Each structure stands twice: as C-alpha cells, then as structure tokens.
Coordinates of C-alpha atoms and ligand atoms in Angstrom, one line a residue:
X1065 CA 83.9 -96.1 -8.0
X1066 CA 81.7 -93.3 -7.1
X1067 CA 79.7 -91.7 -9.9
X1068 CA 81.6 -88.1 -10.0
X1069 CA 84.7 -90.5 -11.3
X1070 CA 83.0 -91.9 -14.1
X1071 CA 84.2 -89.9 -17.2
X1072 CA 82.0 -90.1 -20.5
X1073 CA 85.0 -91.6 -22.2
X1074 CA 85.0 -94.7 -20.0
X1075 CA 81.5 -95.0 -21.0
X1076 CA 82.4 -95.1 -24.3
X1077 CA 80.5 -91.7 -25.2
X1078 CA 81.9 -88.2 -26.9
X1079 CA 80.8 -85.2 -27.8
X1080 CA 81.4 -83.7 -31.3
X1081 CA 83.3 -80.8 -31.2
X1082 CA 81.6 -79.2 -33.9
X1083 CA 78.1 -79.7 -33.2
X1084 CA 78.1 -80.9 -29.8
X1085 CA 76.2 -84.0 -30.1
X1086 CA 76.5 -86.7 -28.3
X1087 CA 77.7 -90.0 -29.3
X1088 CA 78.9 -93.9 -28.3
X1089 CA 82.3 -94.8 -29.8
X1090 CA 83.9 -98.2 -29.5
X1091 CA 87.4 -96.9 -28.3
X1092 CA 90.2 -96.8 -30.0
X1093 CA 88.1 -94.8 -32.6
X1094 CA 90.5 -92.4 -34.2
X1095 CA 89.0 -92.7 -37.4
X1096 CA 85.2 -91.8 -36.3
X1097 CA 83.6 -89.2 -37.6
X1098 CA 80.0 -87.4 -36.4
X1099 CA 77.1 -88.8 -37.8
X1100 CA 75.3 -85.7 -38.0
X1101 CA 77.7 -83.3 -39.7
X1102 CA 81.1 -85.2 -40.4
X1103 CA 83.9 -84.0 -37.9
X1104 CA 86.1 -86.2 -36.6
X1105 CA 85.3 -87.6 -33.1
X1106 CA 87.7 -88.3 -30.5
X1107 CA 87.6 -89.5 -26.8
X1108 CA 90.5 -86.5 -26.1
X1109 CA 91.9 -84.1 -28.1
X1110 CA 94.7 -85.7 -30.1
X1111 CA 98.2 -85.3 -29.2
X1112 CA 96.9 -82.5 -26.7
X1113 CA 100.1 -83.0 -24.5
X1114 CA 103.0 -82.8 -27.8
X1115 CA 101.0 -79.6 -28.8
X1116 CA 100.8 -77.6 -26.2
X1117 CA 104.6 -78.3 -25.5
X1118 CA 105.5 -77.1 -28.9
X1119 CA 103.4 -74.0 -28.4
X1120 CA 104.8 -73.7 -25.4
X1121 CA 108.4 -74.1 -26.1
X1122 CA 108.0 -71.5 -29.3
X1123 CA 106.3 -69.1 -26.6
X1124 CA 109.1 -69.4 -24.1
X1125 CA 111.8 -69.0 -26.5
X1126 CA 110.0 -65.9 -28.0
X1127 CA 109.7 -64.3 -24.8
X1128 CA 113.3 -63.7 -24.4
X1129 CA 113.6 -61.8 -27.4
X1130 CA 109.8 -60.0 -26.2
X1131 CA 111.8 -58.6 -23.3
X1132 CA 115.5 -58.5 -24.8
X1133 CA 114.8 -56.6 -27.7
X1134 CA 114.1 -52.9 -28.3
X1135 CA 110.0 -53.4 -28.2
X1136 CA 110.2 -49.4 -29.6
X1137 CA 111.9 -46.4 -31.0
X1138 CA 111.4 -42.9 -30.1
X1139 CA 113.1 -40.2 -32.0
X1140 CA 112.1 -36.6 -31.2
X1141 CA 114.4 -33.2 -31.4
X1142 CA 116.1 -34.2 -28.3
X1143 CA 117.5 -37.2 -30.0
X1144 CA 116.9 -41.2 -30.8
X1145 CA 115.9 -44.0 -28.2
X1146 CA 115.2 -47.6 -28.2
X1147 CA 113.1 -49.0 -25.6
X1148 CA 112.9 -52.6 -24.1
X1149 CA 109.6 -53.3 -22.4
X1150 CA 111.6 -53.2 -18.9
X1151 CA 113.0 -49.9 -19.8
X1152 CA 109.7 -48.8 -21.0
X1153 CA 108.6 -49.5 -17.6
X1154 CA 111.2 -47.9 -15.7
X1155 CA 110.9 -44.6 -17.9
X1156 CA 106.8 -44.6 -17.2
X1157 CA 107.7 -45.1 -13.6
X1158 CA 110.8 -42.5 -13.1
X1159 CA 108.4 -40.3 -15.1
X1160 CA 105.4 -40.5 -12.6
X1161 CA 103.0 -42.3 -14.4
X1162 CA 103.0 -45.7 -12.1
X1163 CA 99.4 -46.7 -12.8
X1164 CA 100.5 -46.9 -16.5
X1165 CA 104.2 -48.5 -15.6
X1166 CA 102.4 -51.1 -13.5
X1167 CA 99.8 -51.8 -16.1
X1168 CA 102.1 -52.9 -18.9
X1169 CA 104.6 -54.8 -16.2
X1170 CA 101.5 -56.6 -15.0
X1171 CA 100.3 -56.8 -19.2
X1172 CA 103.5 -57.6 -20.4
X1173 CA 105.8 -59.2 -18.4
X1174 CA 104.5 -60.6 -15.7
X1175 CA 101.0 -62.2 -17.2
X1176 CA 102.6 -63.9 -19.8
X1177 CA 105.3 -65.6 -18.0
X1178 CA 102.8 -66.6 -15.5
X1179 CA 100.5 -68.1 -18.0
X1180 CA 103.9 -70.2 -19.4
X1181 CA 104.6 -71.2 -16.2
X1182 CA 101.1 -72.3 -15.4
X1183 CA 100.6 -74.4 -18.7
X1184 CA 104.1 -76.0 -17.7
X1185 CA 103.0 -77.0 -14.3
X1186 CA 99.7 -78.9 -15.9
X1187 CA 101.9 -80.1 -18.8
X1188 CA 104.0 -82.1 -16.5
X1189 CA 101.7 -82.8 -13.9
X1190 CA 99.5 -84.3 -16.4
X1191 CA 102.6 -86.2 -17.9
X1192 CA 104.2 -87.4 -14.3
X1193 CA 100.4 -89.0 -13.4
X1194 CA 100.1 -86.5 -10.3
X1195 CA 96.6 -87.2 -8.5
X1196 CA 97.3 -83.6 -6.4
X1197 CA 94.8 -81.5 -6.7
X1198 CA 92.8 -82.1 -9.7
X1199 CA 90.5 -79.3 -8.6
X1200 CA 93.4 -76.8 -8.0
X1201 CA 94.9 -77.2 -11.6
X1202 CA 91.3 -76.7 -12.9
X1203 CA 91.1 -73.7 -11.4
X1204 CA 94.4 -72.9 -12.5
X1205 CA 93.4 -74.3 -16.4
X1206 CA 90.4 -71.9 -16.5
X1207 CA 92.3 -68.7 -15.2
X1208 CA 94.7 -69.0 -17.9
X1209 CA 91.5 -69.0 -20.5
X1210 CA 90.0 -66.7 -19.2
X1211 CA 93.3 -64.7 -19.3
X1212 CA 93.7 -65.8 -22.9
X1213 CA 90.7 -63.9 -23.9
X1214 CA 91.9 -61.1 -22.4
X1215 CA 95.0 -60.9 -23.8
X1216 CA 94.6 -57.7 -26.2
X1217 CA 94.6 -55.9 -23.1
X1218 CA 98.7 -56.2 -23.8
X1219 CA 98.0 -54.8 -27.6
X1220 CA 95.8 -52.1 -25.8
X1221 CA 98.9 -51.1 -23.7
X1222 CA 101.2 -50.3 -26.7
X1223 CA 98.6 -48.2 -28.2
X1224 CA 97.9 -46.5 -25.1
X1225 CA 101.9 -46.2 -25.1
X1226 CA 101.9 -44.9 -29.1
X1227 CA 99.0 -42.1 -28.1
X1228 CA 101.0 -40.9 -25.1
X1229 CA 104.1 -40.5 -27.4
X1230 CA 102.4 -38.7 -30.0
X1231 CA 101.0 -35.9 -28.1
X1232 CA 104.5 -34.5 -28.5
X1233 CA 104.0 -33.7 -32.2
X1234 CA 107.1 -33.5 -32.8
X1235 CA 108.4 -37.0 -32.0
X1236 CA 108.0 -40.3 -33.7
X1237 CA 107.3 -43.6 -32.3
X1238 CA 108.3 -47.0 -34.0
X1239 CA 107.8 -50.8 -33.1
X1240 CA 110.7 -52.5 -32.9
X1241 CA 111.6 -56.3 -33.3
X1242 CA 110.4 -57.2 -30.1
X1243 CA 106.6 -55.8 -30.7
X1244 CA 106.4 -58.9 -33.0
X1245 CA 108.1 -61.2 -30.7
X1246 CA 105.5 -60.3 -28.2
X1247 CA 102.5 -60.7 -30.1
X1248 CA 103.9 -64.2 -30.9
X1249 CA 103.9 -64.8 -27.5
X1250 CA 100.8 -63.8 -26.5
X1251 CA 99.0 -65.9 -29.5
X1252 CA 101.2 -69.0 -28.9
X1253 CA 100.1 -68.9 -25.7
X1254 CA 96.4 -68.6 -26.3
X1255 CA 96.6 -71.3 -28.5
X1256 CA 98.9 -74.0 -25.8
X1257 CA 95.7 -73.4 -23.7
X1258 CA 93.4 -74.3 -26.0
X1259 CA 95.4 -77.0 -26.8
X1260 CA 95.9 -78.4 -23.9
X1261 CA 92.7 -80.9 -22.7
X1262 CA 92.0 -80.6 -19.0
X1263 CA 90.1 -83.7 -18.7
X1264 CA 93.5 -85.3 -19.0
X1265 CA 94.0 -83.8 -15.6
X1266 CA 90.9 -85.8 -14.6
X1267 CA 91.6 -89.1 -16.2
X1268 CA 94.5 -89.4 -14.0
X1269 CA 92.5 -88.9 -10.6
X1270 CA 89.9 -91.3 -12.0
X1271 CA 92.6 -94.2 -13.3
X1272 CA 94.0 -94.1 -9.6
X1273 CA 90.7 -94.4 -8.6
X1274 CA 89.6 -97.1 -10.4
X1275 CA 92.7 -99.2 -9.6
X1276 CA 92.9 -98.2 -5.9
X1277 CA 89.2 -98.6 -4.2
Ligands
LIG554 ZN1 79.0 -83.2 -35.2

C-alpha cells in the first residue's frame, strides 16, 4: 500500500464539515459530534449514494416536462403562441439570431442532461465497485460543480429571452409551466452534486488496493 492510497478515513481521522477541524474517530462513529463547535462528524457523507439518486430521479423526471411543456407565452397583435424550449430554439434560429439559439440549447437542454447523465455514470460506478478511472470521474465530479455554480447562466437566458420580447411594446411575454419545471431541474441538480461524495469514488480504488497488493 503506497501512501497516495491511504485515505484519512482508514486512519480513523475526519474533518468537521463545519469548521474544518481535524479529528480521530473510532469508526462506526455516527453519533460523533465536533468537539469544537458541535456538528455531527462523519467518515462520508451519510447516505450520499440514496440522495443523490432521489435528487437525481426527481431531476430526470422534471426534465421531461422542462422540455415538453410550453416554457412561454407570447401574445402580441399578430396573435397568441406558446413556446417549448425546442421551439424557442428553432424560432431564435429560423429568425437569425444563432449565437442566442445555441446559447439557450447549450443552457438549457443540453447542459442539464449532460450533468444527469454524468451524476448517473458516478452513481453507478460508485455502486458496481468500478476501479476505472478514478481520476477520469474526478474530473468528471468537479466539472459538474463547477457547472453547478454556473447554473444561473440558464435563468440569465430567459431574461435575455423576456428583454428581447419586450422591445416590441406591444406584445406580452409569460412563463409557462415548464419555466418552473426547469428551475427544478437545474436546483435538483446542484444539489445531487453536492450530495454526492467523491471520495466514495476513491474508497473503491483504495479497497481493491488494499486487498490486491
Ligand atoms: Zn467543527
């Protein structure tokens, strides 16, 4: 066993997630709490896998409904219309403006189903003990956080959409049902990833090392 396998946990240390300070626990120790300021202490974060699956599983059943459902409606003198994001998309690109249309497709269809299936992929690679990797699916962990983060860029694309609209005084915009869906989707999907505890993608690597030298 080489050093860069030995995880804090199997050393019986933790860090508290509140105040960061380090600390030995006898393992199992569910019920610890941090000597310094009181928050509970634990080796991983508990349940990480069941959580981000539920998170997960609400987001991917809200996205269907994100891209099924009018996401807006425009009424102006020329008449009514209810847009889907696809539509949307199509309109901004029959319409010329193709930075814009590939901005929201990127924003909103394509970034959050990438993020759903990336958190799957690390779900069930963590679950099926995969040792492939480890260093890939990190990378792969920390670009959907950092995507996470970024994620008002979507709610910056409607409003960009809204201004656009209301140039033309004379028509109105509206969010429709799927506007909500889709900001579901994008904070269920923050919060799978911060669910989800990528050491666990690490412990696997290291058990296989441990019992295989
Ligand atoms: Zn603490």
């Amino acid at each position: 066993m080489t050093d860069r396998n030995i995880s804090a946990a199997r050393c019986g240390l933790t860090l508290c997630h509140d105040c960061g300070l380090l600390t030995r626990l006898a393992p199992p120790a569910h019920e610890a709490l941090c000597p310094r300021c009181g928050a509970h202490l634990h080796f991983r974060k508990p349940a990480s896998i069941a959580r981000t699956w539920a998170l997960l599983i609400a987001a991917m059943v809200l996205y269907i409904p994100a891209n099924v459902l009018p996401v807006m409606y425009t009424s102006s003198l020329f008449g009514a219309q209810r847009d889907t994001i696809m539509s949307g998309v199509v309109y901004l690109w029959t319409s010329g403006s193709w930075s814009l249309a590939i901005i929201v497709f990127i924003a909103s269809v394509a970034v959050p189903m990438l993020k759903i299936i990336a958190l799957a992929y690390l779900l069930l690679s963590v679950q099926f003990h995969s040792t492939r990797q480890p260093e890939q699916r990190a990378r792969i962990y920390r670009i959907v956080e950092f995507v996470g983060r970024w994620s008002m860029l979507d709610i910056y694309v409607i409003t960009v959409l809204v201004a656009l609209v209301q140039f033309d005084a004379l028509a109105t915009i509206k969010a429709g049902p799927a506007a909500l869906a889709f900001g579901a989707v994008v904070v269920l999907t923050m919060f799978a990833a911060m669910a989800f505890d990528p050491r666990l993608i690490w412990d696997t690597a290291e058990e296989r090392h441990v019992h295989t030298p």
